[in-house]
XYZ file of N, CA and C in Angstrom:
876
model
N 0.862 -1.189 0.000
C 0.000 0.000 0.000
C 0.893 1.231 0.000
N 0.654 2.039 -0.959
C 1.509 3.234 -1.072
C 0.997 4.351 -0.189
N 1.946 5.068 0.328
C 1.594 6.218 1.186
C 1.227 7.399 0.303
N 0.022 7.932 0.581
C -0.407 9.095 -0.216
C 0.400 10.314 0.183
N 0.727 11.035 -0.789
C 1.510 12.265 -0.515
C 0.598 13.356 0.010
N 1.080 14.050 0.980
C 0.324 15.156 1.574
C 0.685 16.434 0.845
N -0.308 17.075 0.258
C 0.025 18.300 -0.477
C 0.512 19.391 0.462
N 1.483 20.083 0.021
C 2.027 21.188 0.828
C 1.200 22.437 0.596
N 0.973 23.115 1.671
C 0.201 24.370 1.604
C 1.177 25.529 1.671
N 1.168 26.396 0.697
C 2.114 27.526 0.722
C 1.839 28.428 1.916
N 2.914 28.844 2.517
C 2.787 29.712 3.704
C 2.234 31.058 3.298
N 1.282 31.477 4.080
C 0.694 32.793 3.833
C 1.474 33.845 4.607
N 1.572 34.989 4.022
C 2.250 36.092 4.716
C 1.319 36.651 5.770
N 1.578 36.302 7.009
C 0.748 36.777 8.106
C 1.221 38.161 8.533
N 0.303 39.112 8.671
C 0.729 40.451 9.084
C 1.233 40.428 10.511
N 2.300 41.089 10.720
C 2.854 41.217 12.066
C 2.098 42.284 12.828
N 2.145 42.243 14.158
C 1.410 43.249 14.929
C 1.816 44.666 14.597
N 3.076 44.846 14.166
C 3.516 46.207 13.891
C 3.127 46.680 12.506
N 2.667 45.706 11.638
C 2.334 46.127 10.282
C 1.088 46.971 10.249
N 0.210 46.800 11.240
C -1.025 47.569 11.251
C -0.866 48.924 11.879
N 0.284 49.156 12.499
C 0.485 50.441 13.161
C 0.831 51.506 12.142
N 0.387 52.693 12.421
C 0.689 53.799 11.521
C 2.161 54.148 11.640
N 2.789 54.551 10.579
C 4.188 54.918 10.640
C 4.401 56.084 11.579
N 5.517 56.004 12.272
C 5.822 57.020 13.275
C 7.052 57.783 12.848
N 6.880 58.992 12.487
C 8.021 59.773 12.076
C 7.690 60.589 10.849
N 8.708 61.195 10.243
C 8.475 62.044 9.097
C 7.836 61.325 7.929
N 8.071 59.960 7.804
C 7.483 59.277 6.658
C 5.982 59.155 6.758
N 5.405 59.223 7.974
C 3.971 59.125 8.134
C 3.316 60.478 8.212
N 3.431 61.245 7.147
C 2.949 62.618 7.180
C 1.447 62.688 6.980
N 0.909 61.833 6.111
C -0.508 61.905 5.806
C -1.354 61.132 6.797
N -2.622 61.509 6.869
C -3.584 60.805 7.711
C -4.700 60.271 6.827
N -4.918 58.937 6.890
C -6.012 58.344 6.162
C -7.333 58.593 6.875
N -8.441 58.126 6.288
C -9.757 58.344 6.914
C -9.841 57.783 8.329
N -9.340 56.561 8.532
C -9.386 55.966 9.865
C -8.513 56.743 10.842
N -7.341 57.115 10.396
C -6.434 57.864 11.261
C -6.993 59.246 11.577
N -7.639 59.871 10.592
C -8.226 61.180 10.829
C -9.348 61.095 11.858
N -10.170 60.043 11.760
C -11.233 59.859 12.751
C -10.646 59.625 14.144
N -9.555 58.901 14.217
C -8.909 58.662 15.509
C -8.325 59.961 16.064
N -7.750 60.763 15.188
C -7.220 62.060 15.611
C -8.338 62.941 16.171
N -9.454 63.004 15.458
C -10.584 63.811 15.917
C -11.175 63.256 17.208
N -11.121 61.939 17.373
C -11.626 61.337 18.611
C -10.769 61.752 19.803
N -9.453 61.791 19.617
C -8.568 62.255 20.687
C -8.865 63.705 21.041
N -9.058 64.530 20.003
C -9.359 65.938 20.234
C -10.710 66.110 20.916
N -11.708 65.339 20.475
C -13.039 65.428 21.072
C -13.011 65.006 22.531
N -12.204 64.021 22.866
C -12.087 63.588 24.260
C -11.567 64.728 25.131
N -10.517 65.412 24.660
C -9.960 66.520 25.442
C -10.951 67.679 25.529
N -11.678 67.950 24.451
C -12.660 69.036 24.474
C -13.820 68.708 25.409
N -14.167 67.438 25.513
C -15.230 67.037 26.435
C -14.815 67.282 27.874
N -13.575 66.966 28.187
C -13.061 67.242 29.527
C -13.056 68.742 29.794
N -12.662 69.534 28.792
C -12.652 70.989 28.945
C -14.063 71.520 29.177
N -15.037 70.987 28.454
C -16.417 71.455 28.600
C -16.942 71.230 30.007
N -16.511 70.166 30.637
C -16.947 69.880 32.000
C -16.280 70.790 33.026
N -15.250 71.522 32.615
C -14.534 72.397 33.540
C -14.524 73.839 33.041
N -15.606 74.255 32.388
C -15.666 75.607 31.837
C -15.549 76.681 32.916
N -16.259 76.589 34.050
C -16.094 77.641 35.077
C -14.649 77.776 35.569
N -14.002 76.645 35.799
C -12.611 76.692 36.244
C -11.720 77.305 35.171
N -11.966 76.939 33.907
C -11.186 77.492 32.798
C -11.372 79.003 32.699
N -12.618 79.468 32.811
C -12.895 80.901 32.708
C -12.240 81.670 33.855
N -12.324 81.137 35.065
C -11.724 81.817 36.211
C -10.212 81.875 36.072
N -9.612 80.760 35.698
C -8.155 80.720 35.543
C -7.692 81.646 34.429
N -8.499 81.783 33.396
C -8.114 82.596 32.251
C -8.299 84.081 32.503
N -9.390 84.449 33.158
C -9.757 85.862 33.269
C -9.143 86.579 34.472
N -8.843 85.857 35.529
C -8.490 86.512 36.782
C -7.297 87.450 36.646
N -6.172 86.939 36.183
C -4.969 87.763 36.144
C -5.061 88.921 35.148
N -5.447 88.690 33.874
C -5.498 89.842 32.948
C -6.532 90.886 33.338
N -7.668 90.468 33.891
C -8.678 91.448 34.305
C -8.163 92.278 35.475
N -7.444 91.661 36.388
C -6.861 92.422 37.501
C -5.826 93.419 36.998
N -4.982 92.989 36.068
C -4.012 93.904 35.480
C -4.710 95.063 34.794
N -5.731 94.759 34.017
C -6.466 95.804 33.322
C -7.151 96.742 34.309
N -7.710 96.192 35.368
C -8.399 97.014 36.361
C -7.431 97.971 37.043
N -6.264 97.472 37.419
C -5.299 98.314 38.143
C -4.675 99.350 37.219
N -4.193 98.919 36.033
C -3.438 99.817 35.175
C -4.320 100.723 34.314
N -5.464 100.197 33.857
C -6.296 100.961 32.927
C -7.528 101.559 33.578
N -7.846 101.181 34.804
C -9.005 101.747 35.493
C -8.604 102.495 36.768
N -7.894 101.782 37.657
C -7.557 102.386 38.946
C -6.571 103.538 38.812
N -5.469 103.324 38.119
C -4.441 104.358 38.014
C -4.953 105.647 37.361
N -5.680 105.581 36.241
C -6.219 106.833 35.699
C -7.172 107.537 36.663
N -7.934 106.776 37.458
C -8.884 107.372 38.392
C -8.194 108.113 39.522
N -7.018 107.634 39.938
C -6.311 108.282 41.043
C -5.199 109.201 40.556
N -5.167 109.425 39.235
C -4.215 110.394 38.698
C -2.825 109.862 38.455
N -2.666 108.550 38.406
C -1.357 107.958 38.139
C -1.282 107.577 36.667
N -0.079 107.592 36.142
C 0.127 107.217 34.749
C 1.347 106.341 34.601
N 1.324 105.440 33.642
C 2.441 104.532 33.415
C 3.056 104.698 32.037
N 2.501 105.559 31.249
C 2.995 105.666 29.880
C 2.785 107.077 29.367
N 3.647 107.462 28.429
C 3.490 108.756 27.781
C 2.432 108.716 26.689
N 1.899 107.545 26.421
C 0.844 107.433 25.422
C -0.415 108.152 25.894
N -1.180 108.686 24.931
C -2.409 109.396 25.275
C -3.403 108.460 25.942
N -3.435 107.223 25.509
C -4.359 106.251 26.079
C -3.592 104.962 26.316
N -3.216 104.753 27.556
C -2.420 103.579 27.890
C -3.204 102.292 27.668
N -4.516 102.336 27.757
C -5.328 101.142 27.553
C -5.162 100.591 26.145
N -4.969 101.459 25.152
C -4.758 100.985 23.788
C -3.466 100.177 23.670
N -2.488 100.504 24.505
C -1.237 99.754 24.521
C -1.397 98.457 25.308
N -2.105 98.550 26.428
C -2.160 97.443 27.376
C -3.039 96.286 26.906
N -4.232 96.579 26.407
C -5.216 95.527 26.128
C -4.709 94.515 25.092
N -4.163 94.929 23.943
C -3.656 93.899 23.010
C -2.535 93.068 23.610
N -1.683 93.702 24.416
C -0.611 92.948 25.053
C -1.143 91.922 26.032
N -2.171 92.291 26.803
C -2.773 91.337 27.745
C -3.434 90.175 27.016
N -4.071 90.459 25.902
C -4.685 89.384 25.120
C -3.609 88.422 24.618
N -2.494 88.969 24.140
C -1.416 88.133 23.610
C -0.813 87.245 24.688
N -0.455 87.832 25.822
C 0.212 87.040 26.855
C -0.745 86.050 27.507
N -2.025 86.398 27.613
C -2.998 85.456 28.169
C -3.183 84.264 27.247
N -3.263 84.520 25.942
C -3.416 83.430 24.990
C -2.217 82.490 25.050
N -1.019 83.051 25.125
C 0.181 82.223 25.182
C 0.235 81.438 26.482
N -0.004 82.103 27.595
C 0.068 81.425 28.890
C -0.983 80.322 28.991
N -2.168 80.577 28.473
C -3.228 79.570 28.541
C -2.841 78.318 27.763
N -2.352 78.496 26.546
C -1.963 77.344 25.754
C -0.815 76.568 26.369
N 0.178 77.287 26.898
C 1.333 76.622 27.500
C 0.916 75.827 28.736
N 0.137 76.445 29.604
C -0.214 75.790 30.866
C -1.152 74.600 30.659
N -2.111 74.727 29.748
C -3.099 73.657 29.574
C -2.559 72.480 28.766
N -1.422 72.651 28.106
C -0.803 71.541 27.393
C 0.338 70.937 28.204
N 1.177 71.779 28.782
C 2.420 71.287 29.389
C 2.189 70.460 30.645
N 1.396 70.967 31.583
C 1.232 70.248 32.851
C 0.524 68.901 32.673
N -0.633 68.834 31.974
C -1.239 67.506 31.763
C -0.327 66.544 31.000
N 0.427 67.062 30.029
C 1.313 66.184 29.260
C 2.438 65.655 30.140
N 2.992 66.506 30.990
C 4.044 66.048 31.896
C 3.524 64.971 32.840
N 2.293 65.112 33.295
C 1.701 64.095 34.173
C 1.460 62.797 33.409
N 1.018 62.904 32.151
C 0.790 61.704 31.343
C 2.095 60.949 31.090
N 3.195 61.669 30.943
C 4.486 61.019 30.782
C 5.017 60.472 32.100
N 4.531 61.035 33.209
C 5.060 60.666 34.504
C 4.243 59.639 35.236
N 3.482 60.090 36.240
C 2.828 59.174 37.173
C 1.750 58.320 36.515
N 0.864 58.922 35.732
C -0.285 58.178 35.215
C 0.063 57.293 34.021
N 1.097 57.652 33.262
C 1.477 56.930 32.048
C 0.325 56.826 31.053
N -0.567 57.812 31.103
C -1.702 57.813 30.177
C -1.247 57.957 28.736
N -0.058 58.481 28.546
C 0.433 58.680 27.190
C 0.565 57.346 26.458
N 0.764 56.253 27.205
C 0.868 54.943 26.569
C -0.447 54.548 25.898
N -1.569 54.951 26.504
C -2.861 54.657 25.878
C -3.050 55.477 24.610
N -2.584 56.705 24.631
C -2.777 57.581 23.472
C -1.951 57.113 22.274
N -0.727 56.683 22.533
C 0.112 56.294 21.398
C -0.308 54.945 20.812
N -1.230 54.238 21.492
C -1.774 53.010 20.925
C -2.882 53.283 19.918
N -3.321 54.528 19.820
C -4.343 54.877 18.828
C -3.775 54.681 17.424
N -4.621 54.329 16.457
C -4.139 54.066 15.095
C -3.792 55.341 14.331
N -2.888 56.111 14.893
C -2.394 57.322 14.245
C -0.888 57.379 14.446
N -0.161 58.070 13.587
C 1.274 58.217 13.801
C 1.557 58.933 15.118
N 2.735 58.697 15.650
C 3.100 59.346 16.906
C 3.076 60.856 16.817
N 3.485 61.398 15.659
C 3.488 62.844 15.521
C 2.073 63.408 15.579
N 1.072 62.612 15.159
C -0.306 63.102 15.184
C -0.825 63.215 16.612
N -0.377 62.321 17.506
C -0.750 62.441 18.913
C -0.207 63.746 19.487
N 1.028 64.072 19.130
C 1.613 65.336 19.586
C 0.912 66.535 18.946
N 0.576 66.409 17.662
C -0.110 67.507 16.977
C -1.480 67.768 17.587
N -2.151 66.708 18.055
C -3.449 66.894 18.708
C -3.304 67.732 19.967
N -2.198 67.558 20.682
C -1.938 68.383 21.861
C -1.800 69.856 21.475
N -1.119 70.109 20.379
C -0.957 71.488 19.919
C -2.305 72.082 19.535
N -3.101 71.327 18.793
C -4.414 71.825 18.366
C -5.301 72.104 19.574
N -5.291 71.194 20.541
C -6.101 71.386 21.738
C -5.655 72.625 22.510
N -4.350 72.825 22.634
C -3.855 74.027 23.290
C -4.225 75.284 22.521
N -4.185 75.202 21.189
C -4.549 76.362 20.374
C -6.021 76.722 20.536
N -6.890 75.702 20.637
C -8.326 75.953 20.825
C -8.562 76.683 22.148
N -7.913 76.214 23.211
C -8.071 76.876 24.501
C -7.479 78.279 24.488
N -6.371 78.439 23.782
C -5.751 79.755 23.666
C -6.688 80.735 22.957
N -7.337 80.266 21.895
C -8.280 81.124 21.183
C -9.463 81.495 22.071
N -9.982 80.530 22.812
C -11.086 80.814 23.732
C -10.672 81.817 24.794
N -9.438 81.697 25.286
C -8.945 82.633 26.290
C -8.881 84.049 25.726
N -8.386 84.181 24.501
C -8.322 85.506 23.888
C -9.688 86.129 23.684
N -10.653 85.306 23.264
C -12.015 85.807 23.058
C -12.672 86.226 24.379
N -12.280 85.608 25.477
C -12.816 85.996 26.783
C -12.138 87.253 27.320
N -10.835 87.332 27.148
C -10.062 88.408 27.777
C -10.284 89.746 27.084
N -10.390 89.756 25.768
C -10.509 91.030 25.049
C -11.704 91.857 25.520
N -12.935 91.349 25.506
C -14.050 92.183 25.990
C -13.962 92.483 27.483
N -13.421 91.544 28.269
C -13.316 91.783 29.704
C -12.373 92.950 29.994
N -11.240 93.003 29.298
C -10.291 94.103 29.499
C -10.840 95.423 28.975
N -11.560 95.375 27.859
C -12.155 96.599 27.314
C -13.177 97.168 28.295
N -13.967 96.299 28.917
C -15.016 96.753 29.828
C -14.459 97.292 31.142
N -13.303 96.785 31.575
C -12.745 97.234 32.852
C -11.853 98.465 32.715
N -11.652 98.955 31.514
C -10.805 100.126 31.314
C -11.586 101.405 31.605
N -10.959 102.320 32.359
C -11.608 103.588 32.678
C -11.714 104.482 31.451
N -10.723 104.413 30.587
C -10.744 105.176 29.347
C -11.127 104.248 28.205
N -11.873 104.735 27.230
C -12.318 103.859 26.145
C -11.145 103.338 25.323
N -11.183 102.051 25.018
C -10.162 101.434 24.173
C -10.607 101.568 22.726
N -9.781 102.217 21.939
C -10.156 102.491 20.551
C -9.844 101.282 19.667
N -10.664 100.236 19.815
C -10.496 99.043 18.989
C -10.991 99.357 17.582
N -10.124 99.178 16.617
C -10.452 99.494 15.230
C -9.848 98.422 14.333
N -10.669 97.494 13.921
C -10.196 96.385 13.090
C -10.286 96.809 11.626
N -9.195 97.310 11.108
C -9.170 97.755 9.724
C -9.001 96.592 8.748
N -8.315 95.553 9.204
C -8.040 94.403 8.341
C -8.420 93.131 9.096
N -9.655 92.633 8.930
C -10.064 91.419 9.647
C -9.176 90.214 9.347
N -8.691 90.102 8.117
C -7.827 88.969 7.770
C -6.543 88.997 8.578
N -6.000 90.181 8.798
C -4.789 90.304 9.605
C -5.054 89.862 11.040
N -6.187 90.241 11.589
C -6.531 89.840 12.954
C -6.639 88.323 13.060
N -7.261 87.692 12.072
C -7.406 86.235 12.089
C -6.036 85.558 12.016
N -5.168 86.048 11.152
C -3.842 85.448 10.998
C -3.030 85.575 12.279
N -3.023 86.770 12.875
C -2.249 86.978 14.102
C -2.806 86.127 15.241
N -4.137 86.054 15.343
C -4.753 85.253 16.402
C -4.411 83.781 16.249
N -4.508 83.254 15.034
C -4.172 81.850 14.809
C -2.693 81.592 15.076
N -1.856 82.553 14.718
C -0.419 82.413 14.958
C -0.130 82.366 16.458
N -0.785 83.242 17.215
C -0.597 83.251 18.666
C -1.061 81.943 19.295
N -2.194 81.452 18.837
C -2.728 80.205 19.397
C -1.830 79.028 19.078
N -1.328 78.967 17.862
C -0.481 77.838 17.489
C 0.848 77.871 18.245
N 1.443 79.061 18.394
C 2.699 79.171 19.137
C 2.503 78.727 20.578
N 1.388 79.102 21.180
C 1.143 78.728 22.568
C 1.036 77.214 22.719
N 0.303 76.561 21.812
C 0.179 75.113 21.884
C 1.503 74.402 21.640
N 2.278 74.883 20.663
C 3.568 74.256 20.356
C 4.557 74.454 21.498
N 4.564 75.644 22.089
C 5.453 75.887 23.226
C 5.054 75.027 24.419
N 3.756 74.841 24.613
C 3.290 73.961 25.678
C 3.735 72.526 25.457
N 3.746 72.071 24.205
C 4.216 70.720 23.894
C 5.687 70.571 24.244
N 6.489 71.571 23.921
C 7.922 71.517 24.234
C 8.135 71.453 25.742
N 7.460 72.345 26.467
C 7.650 72.397 27.924
C 7.158 71.104 28.574
N 5.992 70.619 28.168
C 5.445 69.416 28.771
C 6.252 68.171 28.489
N 7.021 68.174 27.406
C 7.820 67.005 27.056
C 9.139 66.963 27.816
N 9.716 68.117 28.096
C 11.062 68.139 28.685
C 11.066 68.404 30.185
N 9.971 68.907 30.741
C 9.950 69.280 32.153
C 9.152 68.258 32.946
N 9.683 67.824 34.072
C 8.981 66.895 34.949
C 7.899 67.631 35.735
N 6.836 66.930 36.145
C 5.754 67.614 36.870
C 6.217 68.341 38.115
N 7.158 67.784 38.866
C 7.596 68.418 40.104
C 8.386 69.699 39.858
N 8.867 69.887 38.644
C 9.625 71.090 38.301
C 8.810 72.065 37.461
N 7.524 71.790 37.274
C 6.710 72.640 36.417
C 6.536 74.032 37.004
N 6.398 74.134 38.329
C 6.286 75.457 38.943
C 7.516 76.301 38.692
N 8.690 75.701 38.803
C 9.932 76.416 38.523
C 10.008 76.812 37.054
N 9.564 75.914 36.175
C 9.590 76.219 34.746
C 8.692 77.406 34.419
N 7.500 77.451 35.024
C 6.609 78.575 34.780
C 7.214 79.880 35.298
N 7.847 79.816 36.454
C 8.433 81.033 37.032
C 9.552 81.576 36.157
N 10.360 80.680 35.607
C 11.503 81.116 34.811
C 11.155 81.339 33.343
N 9.964 80.948 32.928
C 9.572 81.116 31.532
C 8.481 82.157 31.353
N 7.383 82.014 32.089
C 6.231 82.885 31.879
C 6.519 84.318 32.305
N 7.185 84.495 33.436
C 7.457 85.854 33.920
C 8.316 86.639 32.923
N 9.456 86.097 32.445
C 10.203 86.850 31.423
C 9.418 87.056 30.127
N 8.637 86.041 29.714
C 7.835 86.220 28.504
C 6.864 87.376 28.655
N 6.346 87.558 29.871
C 5.365 88.619 30.111
C 6.015 89.987 30.174
N 7.008 90.141 31.033
C 7.574 91.465 31.275
C 8.483 91.941 30.143
N 9.020 91.013 29.362
C 9.840 91.405 28.224
C 9.167 91.044 26.905
N 7.847 90.953 26.931
C 7.087 90.637 25.727
C 6.359 91.831 25.145
N 6.757 93.034 25.533
C 6.110 94.263 25.044
C 4.612 94.239 25.323
N 4.250 93.703 26.484
C 2.846 93.660 26.880
C 2.397 95.020 27.390
N 3.241 95.674 28.175
C 2.879 96.939 28.817
C 3.457 98.149 28.104
N 4.121 97.946 27.013
C 4.738 99.039 26.265
C 4.950 98.572 24.830
N 4.890 99.463 23.863
C 5.184 99.073 22.479
C 6.684 98.870 22.283
N 7.027 98.085 21.302
C 8.442 97.772 21.065
C 9.244 99.019 20.741
N 8.654 99.951 20.024
C 9.381 101.161 19.655
C 9.734 102.019 20.863
N 9.020 101.843 21.969
C 9.327 102.617 23.169
C 10.657 102.224 23.783
N 11.246 101.111 23.350
C 12.534 100.664 23.884
C 13.718 101.294 23.156
N 13.479 102.251 22.284
C 14.559 102.883 21.524
C 15.635 103.479 22.419
N 15.325 104.101 23.576
C 16.399 104.605 24.451
C 17.301 103.512 25.010
N 16.886 102.249 24.932
C 17.683 101.109 25.414
C 17.935 100.165 24.239
N 18.881 100.481 23.372
C 19.077 99.666 22.151
C 19.380 98.203 22.447
N 20.164 97.922 23.494
C 20.516 96.537 23.803
C 19.271 95.717 24.186
N 18.370 96.357 24.951
C 17.148 95.663 25.350
C 16.188 95.532 24.170
N 16.179 96.540 23.306
C 15.302 96.499 22.142
C 15.663 95.333 21.227
N 16.949 94.998 21.172
C 17.394 93.860 20.375
C 17.180 92.553 21.129
N 17.449 92.545 22.439
C 17.368 91.315 23.229
C 15.953 90.750 23.272
N 14.942 91.615 23.351
C 13.569 91.118 23.473
C 13.074 90.470 22.191
N 13.811 90.613 21.105
C 13.382 89.992 19.854
C 13.443 88.471 19.917
N 14.111 87.930 20.952
C 14.118 86.484 21.155
C 12.842 85.986 21.811
N 11.952 86.885 22.161
C 10.707 86.555 22.855
C 9.558 86.528 21.854
N 8.903 85.388 21.652
C 7.819 85.345 20.668
C 6.614 86.190 21.042
N 6.434 86.475 22.343
C 5.286 87.290 22.761
C 5.395 88.703 22.197
N 6.612 89.164 21.952
C 6.809 90.498 21.375
C 6.063 90.617 20.053
N 6.217 89.645 19.195
C 5.616 89.715 17.864
C 4.093 89.551 17.933
N 3.623 88.795 18.906
C 2.184 88.630 19.055
C 1.550 89.892 19.621
N 2.206 90.523 20.598
C 1.703 91.783 21.145
C 1.668 92.863 20.071
N 2.755 92.947 19.309
C 2.820 93.954 18.257
C 1.809 93.663 17.152
N 1.637 92.399 16.834
C 0.671 92.049 15.803
C -0.758 92.353 16.211
N -1.101 92.090 17.464
C -2.453 92.386 17.931
C -2.679 93.891 18.047
N -1.633 94.650 18.364
C -1.792 96.112 18.351
C -2.058 96.606 16.935
N -1.348 96.042 15.982
C -1.584 96.449 14.591
C -2.991 96.075 14.139
N -3.527 94.971 14.648
C -4.842 94.500 14.211
C -5.977 95.130 14.996
N -5.752 95.446 16.286
C -6.837 95.945 17.137
C -6.761 97.440 17.394
N -5.559 97.955 17.678
C -5.393 99.384 17.975
C -4.281 99.938 17.083
N -4.536 100.072 15.798
C -3.471 100.463 14.856
C -2.925 101.865 15.085
N -3.600 102.689 15.904
C -3.070 104.017 16.176
C -1.832 103.980 17.060
N -1.616 102.871 17.773
C -0.430 102.713 18.617
C 0.747 102.302 17.744
N 1.930 102.888 17.958
C 3.105 102.475 17.171
C 3.365 100.977 17.306
N 3.731 100.349 16.207
C 3.956 98.907 16.215
C 4.944 98.538 15.126
N 5.396 97.286 15.141
C 6.310 96.780 14.124
C 5.642 96.745 12.755
N 6.467 96.584 11.753
C 5.927 96.397 10.415
C 5.272 95.023 10.308
N 4.343 94.909 9.382
C 3.624 93.646 9.205
C 4.565 92.507 8.858
N 5.531 92.774 7.995
C 6.476 91.727 7.599
C 7.292 91.243 8.792
N 7.603 92.155 9.720
C 8.450 91.789 10.860
C 7.721 90.856 11.810
N 6.518 91.246 12.271
C 5.876 90.399 13.273
C 5.266 89.138 12.680
N 4.815 89.192 11.428
C 4.294 87.966 10.818
C 5.430 87.004 10.451
N 6.516 87.551 9.915
C 7.646 86.703 9.544
C 8.288 86.040 10.750
N 8.578 86.832 11.782
C 9.204 86.266 12.979
C 8.240 85.329 13.708
N 6.965 85.693 13.776
C 5.993 84.836 14.436
C 5.856 83.492 13.735
N 5.839 83.505 12.411
C 5.762 82.253 11.656
C 7.000 81.398 11.882
N 8.160 82.038 11.928
C 9.397 81.291 12.176
C 9.369 80.628 13.552
N 8.890 81.354 14.553
C 8.780 80.781 15.891
C 7.790 79.612 15.898
N 6.666 79.768 15.214
C 5.666 78.702 15.177
C 6.226 77.438 14.552
N 6.930 77.579 13.444
C 7.514 76.408 12.776
C 8.586 75.767 13.655
N 9.453 76.606 14.236
C 10.541 76.072 15.059
C 10.005 75.337 16.280
N 9.028 75.920 16.970
C 8.472 75.276 18.158
C 7.728 73.989 17.800
N 7.053 73.989 16.651
C 6.319 72.790 16.235
C 7.273 71.648 15.924
N 8.290 71.921 15.128
C 9.264 70.879 14.774
C 9.979 70.366 16.015
N 10.402 71.277 16.883
C 11.099 70.873 18.103
C 10.185 70.043 19.003
N 8.940 70.485 19.162
C 8.007 69.765 20.014
C 7.714 68.365 19.499
N 7.508 68.213 18.185
C 7.230 66.897 17.617
C 8.418 65.958 17.779
N 9.609 66.467 17.565
C 10.803 65.633 17.713
C 11.012 65.208 19.168
N 10.862 66.152 20.084
C 11.038 65.822 21.499
C 9.977 64.828 21.966
N 8.756 64.992 21.485
C 7.680 64.086 21.874
C 7.974 62.660 21.404
N 8.340 62.504 20.143
C 8.623 61.167 19.608
C 9.830 60.548 20.286
N 10.826 61.342 20.615
C 11.991 60.808 21.327
C 11.608 60.357 22.716
N 10.743 61.136 23.377
C 10.326 60.773 24.740
C 9.466 59.497 24.725
N 8.651 59.336 23.703
C 7.799 58.143 23.619
C 8.638 56.893 23.433
N 9.740 57.005 22.712
C 10.562 55.823 22.458
C 11.372 55.385 23.673
N 11.491 56.233 24.681
C 12.298 55.877 25.849
C 11.670 54.735 26.641
């Protein structure tokens, strides 16, 4: 009796667990339909958490700039004190407060939660398991920070205008310019928050804010226009390393154009350069931290 031959079955190429994962790095630039839905789901999750904490968000956002506006633009004029040679100091102050509040809001709401996710909770491990490239998880953090930054600016502007003793001459001559500057400010805040949250540990976040936010505020041309630094040439050049300078100047050009400000090419060009640099740096640092 002859032994029947057993037919051989050709081996099938079985997909490996990593084959289904989205590419992580510069090669995975595009997002397919599934990846886009996953990206939006991550963003919607963060927005849902934000919606549940709207009162806390509003209080945290409005308290400091409204107090500054009340003291400098309401109280001081009422008691005969002045801080500027400008005819209306409120026109100088309000755009600067909007700029620094937008930046601070984006940095704080992205950096601290991200540092905690990398640290104690390790929640970041759940996020990077989503079917999106690693850079998209980081980009979602930037977008979420930008959304909160935009909301902060929309809250602070009318609040500061209402608390000013002298009328703020808001005059939007170019709505497109206002939109561009606002989006630029929001994106820079989210990208800077990504950088800070990736490199700073939660226990050192207070120190990071003290050494970062305070200089960004006081040397960001928030309380004075950049041209007012002409008597101090060294300082006028040094503050150009501060991205808040270009956002303050850009918002003055868009909201109170009667106040002296930088040229459009200067603040838009430098602001765009900062946005690109912070985004690239943040994405690289995030992906490096995830691989550790």
